[in-house]
Amino acid sequence: EDGSTHHFTIIFNAFVFCQVFNEFNAREIGDLFDPLRSMDKSPMFLLVIFFTVVSQYLIVEYGGNFTQTYPLTFQEWRITASLGAISIPMGFVMRLIPVSEDPESFAGIVGDDVVPRPKASFLGTLLAVLVPVLAALVYQLTYEIEELKH
């Protein structure tokens, strides 16, 4: 049912698995596509993936009201993990898109010199932190007021 805890748990689970599988894509930022390359040399990466998947399972299956999740069936786990796995072929397709870049200035590096980044202002940093927090508070207050009306 739309809007139910079960519905949102399925969306949440698919989103987390999209992130998990995209971590494999993000291991290489160039045009090379080999997401499983050198896995035996990346024990920390494997530990992060393992921890993420186990944590996700525990949150979904045992979080209940605390995490506002609903236990999923084995079929729902398979579907959400499969939806997340779509990010692997998407990573391959994205690498086929030609991107023109000047190799002399890749990642802010010009020749052997690093291009200095402008310093962030205190006000800009403060706004970047406070605006999302204030937006969340306004959203929560609006939700609470609507709940009180009912």
mmCIF file of C-alpha atoms in Angstrom:
data_model
loop_
_atom_site.group_PDB
_atom_site.id
_atom_site.type_symbol
_atom_site.label_atom_id
_atom_site.label_comp_id
_atom_site.label_asym_id
_atom_site.label_seq_id
_atom_site.Cartn_x
_atom_site.Cartn_y
_atom_site.Cartn_z
ATOM 1 C CA GLU A 1 0.000 0.000 0.000
ATOM 2 C CA ASP A 2 1.352 3.442 -0.947
ATOM 3 C CA GLY A 3 2.682 5.423 1.994
ATOM 4 C CA SER A 4 2.841 2.456 4.343
ATOM 5 C CA THR A 5 5.903 1.551 6.392
ATOM 6 C CA HIS A 6 6.253 -1.574 4.243
ATOM 7 C CA HIS A 7 6.239 0.525 1.060
ATOM 8 C CA PHE A 8 8.878 2.942 2.398
ATOM 9 C CA THR A 9 11.022 0.043 3.645
ATOM 10 C CA ILE A 10 11.118 -1.411 0.125
ATOM 11 C CA ILE A 11 12.181 1.970 -1.299
ATOM 12 C CA PHE A 12 14.776 2.435 1.463
ATOM 13 C CA ASN A 13 16.202 -1.036 0.896
ATOM 14 C CA ALA A 14 16.463 -0.534 -2.875
ATOM 15 C CA PHE A 15 18.172 2.828 -2.304
ATOM 16 C CA VAL A 16 20.746 1.321 0.068
ATOM 17 C CA PHE A 17 21.527 -1.478 -2.376
ATOM 18 C CA CYS A 18 21.938 1.112 -5.158
ATOM 19 C CA GLN A 19 24.586 2.722 -2.954
ATOM 20 C CA VAL A 20 26.258 -0.605 -2.153
ATOM 21 C CA PHE A 21 26.585 -1.608 -5.802
ATOM 22 C CA ASN A 22 27.629 1.897 -6.831
ATOM 23 C CA GLU A 23 30.557 1.608 -4.411
ATOM 24 C CA PHE A 24 31.921 -1.057 -6.771
ATOM 25 C CA ASN A 25 31.589 1.380 -9.702
ATOM 26 C CA ALA A 26 33.258 4.146 -7.707
ATOM 27 C CA ARG A 27 36.416 2.111 -7.103
ATOM 28 C CA GLU A 28 37.656 3.300 -10.488
ATOM 29 C CA ILE A 29 36.954 6.827 -11.710
ATOM 30 C CA GLY A 30 38.527 6.514 -15.153
ATOM 31 C CA ASP A 31 37.256 4.814 -18.288
ATOM 32 C CA LEU A 32 38.339 1.384 -17.088
ATOM 33 C CA PHE A 33 35.388 -0.831 -16.132
ATOM 34 C CA ASP A 34 36.317 -3.719 -13.897
ATOM 35 C CA PRO A 35 34.386 -3.327 -10.638
ATOM 36 C CA LEU A 36 35.697 -6.614 -9.199
ATOM 37 C CA ARG A 37 39.372 -5.945 -9.972
ATOM 38 C CA SER A 38 41.806 -6.439 -7.078
ATOM 39 C CA MET A 39 39.144 -7.348 -4.554
ATOM 40 C CA ASP A 40 41.680 -9.526 -2.743
ATOM 41 C CA LYS A 41 43.788 -6.385 -2.215
ATOM 42 C CA SER A 42 40.910 -4.363 -0.710
ATOM 43 C CA PRO A 43 40.021 -5.913 2.648
ATOM 44 C CA MET A 44 38.794 -2.576 4.036
ATOM 45 C CA PHE A 45 36.462 -2.130 1.070
ATOM 46 C CA LEU A 46 35.077 -5.627 1.583
ATOM 47 C CA LEU A 47 34.645 -4.921 5.293
ATOM 48 C CA VAL A 48 32.674 -1.744 4.525
ATOM 49 C CA ILE A 49 30.418 -3.607 2.079
ATOM 50 C CA PHE A 50 29.891 -6.442 4.565
ATOM 51 C CA PHE A 51 29.139 -4.016 7.416
ATOM 52 C CA THR A 52 26.701 -2.033 5.249
ATOM 53 C CA VAL A 53 24.747 -5.104 4.116
ATOM 54 C CA VAL A 54 24.611 -6.658 7.602
ATOM 55 C CA SER A 55 23.577 -3.328 9.147
ATOM 56 C CA GLN A 56 20.888 -2.898 6.508
ATOM 57 C CA TYR A 57 19.529 -6.367 7.246
ATOM 58 C CA LEU A 58 19.414 -5.696 10.984
ATOM 59 C CA ILE A 59 17.808 -2.267 10.529
ATOM 60 C CA VAL A 60 15.099 -3.590 8.217
ATOM 61 C CA GLU A 61 14.345 -6.851 9.974
ATOM 62 C CA TYR A 62 14.656 -5.777 13.595
ATOM 63 C CA GLY A 63 14.390 -1.970 13.589
ATOM 64 C CA GLY A 64 10.602 -1.927 13.803
ATOM 65 C CA ASN A 65 9.078 1.277 15.146
ATOM 66 C CA PHE A 66 12.467 2.663 16.138
ATOM 67 C CA THR A 67 13.684 2.797 12.529
ATOM 68 C CA GLN A 68 10.176 2.797 11.029
ATOM 69 C CA THR A 69 10.898 -0.280 8.940
ATOM 70 C CA TYR A 70 8.887 -3.388 8.193
ATOM 71 C CA PRO A 71 10.482 -6.849 7.775
ATOM 72 C CA LEU A 72 10.756 -7.870 4.124
ATOM 73 C CA THR A 73 10.162 -11.269 2.572
ATOM 74 C CA PHE A 74 13.011 -13.114 0.854
ATOM 75 C CA GLN A 75 11.443 -12.218 -2.514
ATOM 76 C CA GLU A 76 11.392 -8.496 -1.603
ATOM 77 C CA TRP A 77 15.054 -8.676 -0.556
ATOM 78 C CA ARG A 78 15.904 -10.271 -3.920
ATOM 79 C CA ILE A 79 13.975 -7.646 -5.865
ATOM 80 C CA THR A 80 15.439 -4.665 -3.999
ATOM 81 C CA ALA A 81 18.987 -6.045 -4.265
ATOM 82 C CA SER A 82 18.427 -6.663 -7.992
ATOM 83 C CA LEU A 83 17.183 -3.108 -8.459
ATOM 84 C CA GLY A 84 20.312 -1.865 -6.719
ATOM 85 C CA ALA A 85 22.506 -4.068 -8.892
ATOM 86 C CA ILE A 86 21.301 -2.127 -11.937
ATOM 87 C CA SER A 87 23.865 0.515 -10.969
ATOM 88 C CA ILE A 88 26.684 -1.843 -12.108
ATOM 89 C CA PRO A 89 25.655 -1.914 -15.800
ATOM 90 C CA MET A 90 24.782 1.785 -15.529
ATOM 91 C CA GLY A 91 28.393 2.401 -14.486
ATOM 92 C CA PHE A 92 29.513 0.567 -17.628
ATOM 93 C CA VAL A 93 27.171 2.592 -19.867
ATOM 94 C CA MET A 94 28.307 5.858 -18.292
ATOM 95 C CA ARG A 95 31.914 5.024 -19.124
ATOM 96 C CA LEU A 96 30.950 4.691 -22.793
ATOM 97 C CA ILE A 97 29.891 8.353 -22.925
ATOM 98 C CA PRO A 98 32.799 10.344 -24.341
ATOM 99 C CA VAL A 99 34.008 13.124 -22.080
ATOM 100 C CA SER A 100 36.511 15.651 -23.315
ATOM 101 C CA GLU A 101 38.904 16.908 -20.693
ATOM 102 C CA ASP A 102 42.276 18.503 -20.729
ATOM 103 C CA PRO A 103 44.688 15.972 -19.220
ATOM 104 C CA GLU A 104 46.913 18.878 -18.216
ATOM 105 C CA SER A 105 44.304 20.174 -15.787
ATOM 106 C CA PHE A 106 42.653 16.957 -14.593
ATOM 107 C CA ALA A 107 41.295 17.237 -11.025
ATOM 108 C CA GLY A 108 42.564 20.772 -10.603
ATOM 109 C CA ILE A 109 46.162 19.858 -11.378
ATOM 110 C CA VAL A 110 47.947 21.937 -14.013
ATOM 111 C CA GLY A 111 51.179 20.252 -14.990
ATOM 112 C CA ASP A 112 52.919 19.598 -11.690
ATOM 113 C CA ASP A 113 51.222 22.472 -9.867
ATOM 114 C CA VAL A 114 48.001 22.184 -7.933
ATOM 115 C CA VAL A 115 45.554 24.976 -8.662
ATOM 116 C CA PRO A 116 44.644 26.581 -5.326
ATOM 117 C CA ARG A 117 40.993 26.437 -4.389
ATOM 118 C CA PRO A 118 39.302 29.549 -3.115
ATOM 119 C CA LYS A 119 38.852 29.517 0.647
ATOM 120 C CA ALA A 120 35.328 28.892 1.856
ATOM 121 C CA SER A 121 33.836 31.787 3.748
ATOM 122 C CA PHE A 122 32.501 31.306 7.248
ATOM 123 C CA LEU A 123 29.070 32.583 6.170
ATOM 124 C CA GLY A 124 28.922 30.179 3.222
ATOM 125 C CA THR A 125 29.824 27.220 5.421
ATOM 126 C CA LEU A 126 27.319 28.286 8.068
ATOM 127 C CA LEU A 127 24.560 28.556 5.459
ATOM 128 C CA ALA A 128 25.454 25.192 3.950
ATOM 129 C CA VAL A 129 24.980 23.606 7.366
ATOM 130 C CA LEU A 130 22.024 25.599 8.686
ATOM 131 C CA VAL A 131 19.757 25.723 5.632
ATOM 132 C CA PRO A 132 19.126 21.946 5.460
ATOM 133 C CA VAL A 133 18.684 21.782 9.249
ATOM 134 C CA LEU A 134 16.200 24.658 9.233
ATOM 135 C CA ALA A 135 14.348 23.147 6.266
ATOM 136 C CA ALA A 136 14.041 19.848 8.146
ATOM 137 C CA LEU A 137 12.751 21.655 11.247
ATOM 138 C CA VAL A 138 10.142 23.578 9.243
ATOM 139 C CA TYR A 139 9.058 20.369 7.534
ATOM 140 C CA GLN A 140 8.775 18.552 10.872
ATOM 141 C CA LEU A 141 6.835 21.401 12.485
ATOM 142 C CA THR A 142 4.452 21.542 9.529
ATOM 143 C CA TYR A 143 3.911 17.797 9.819
ATOM 144 C CA GLU A 144 3.267 18.053 13.578
ATOM 145 C CA ILE A 145 0.777 20.894 13.107
ATOM 146 C CA GLU A 146 -1.094 18.890 10.457
ATOM 147 C CA GLU A 147 -1.190 15.894 12.813
ATOM 148 C CA LEU A 148 -2.649 18.043 15.605
ATOM 149 C CA LYS A 149 -5.421 19.256 13.296
ATOM 150 C CA HIS A 150 -6.622 15.681 12.776
#
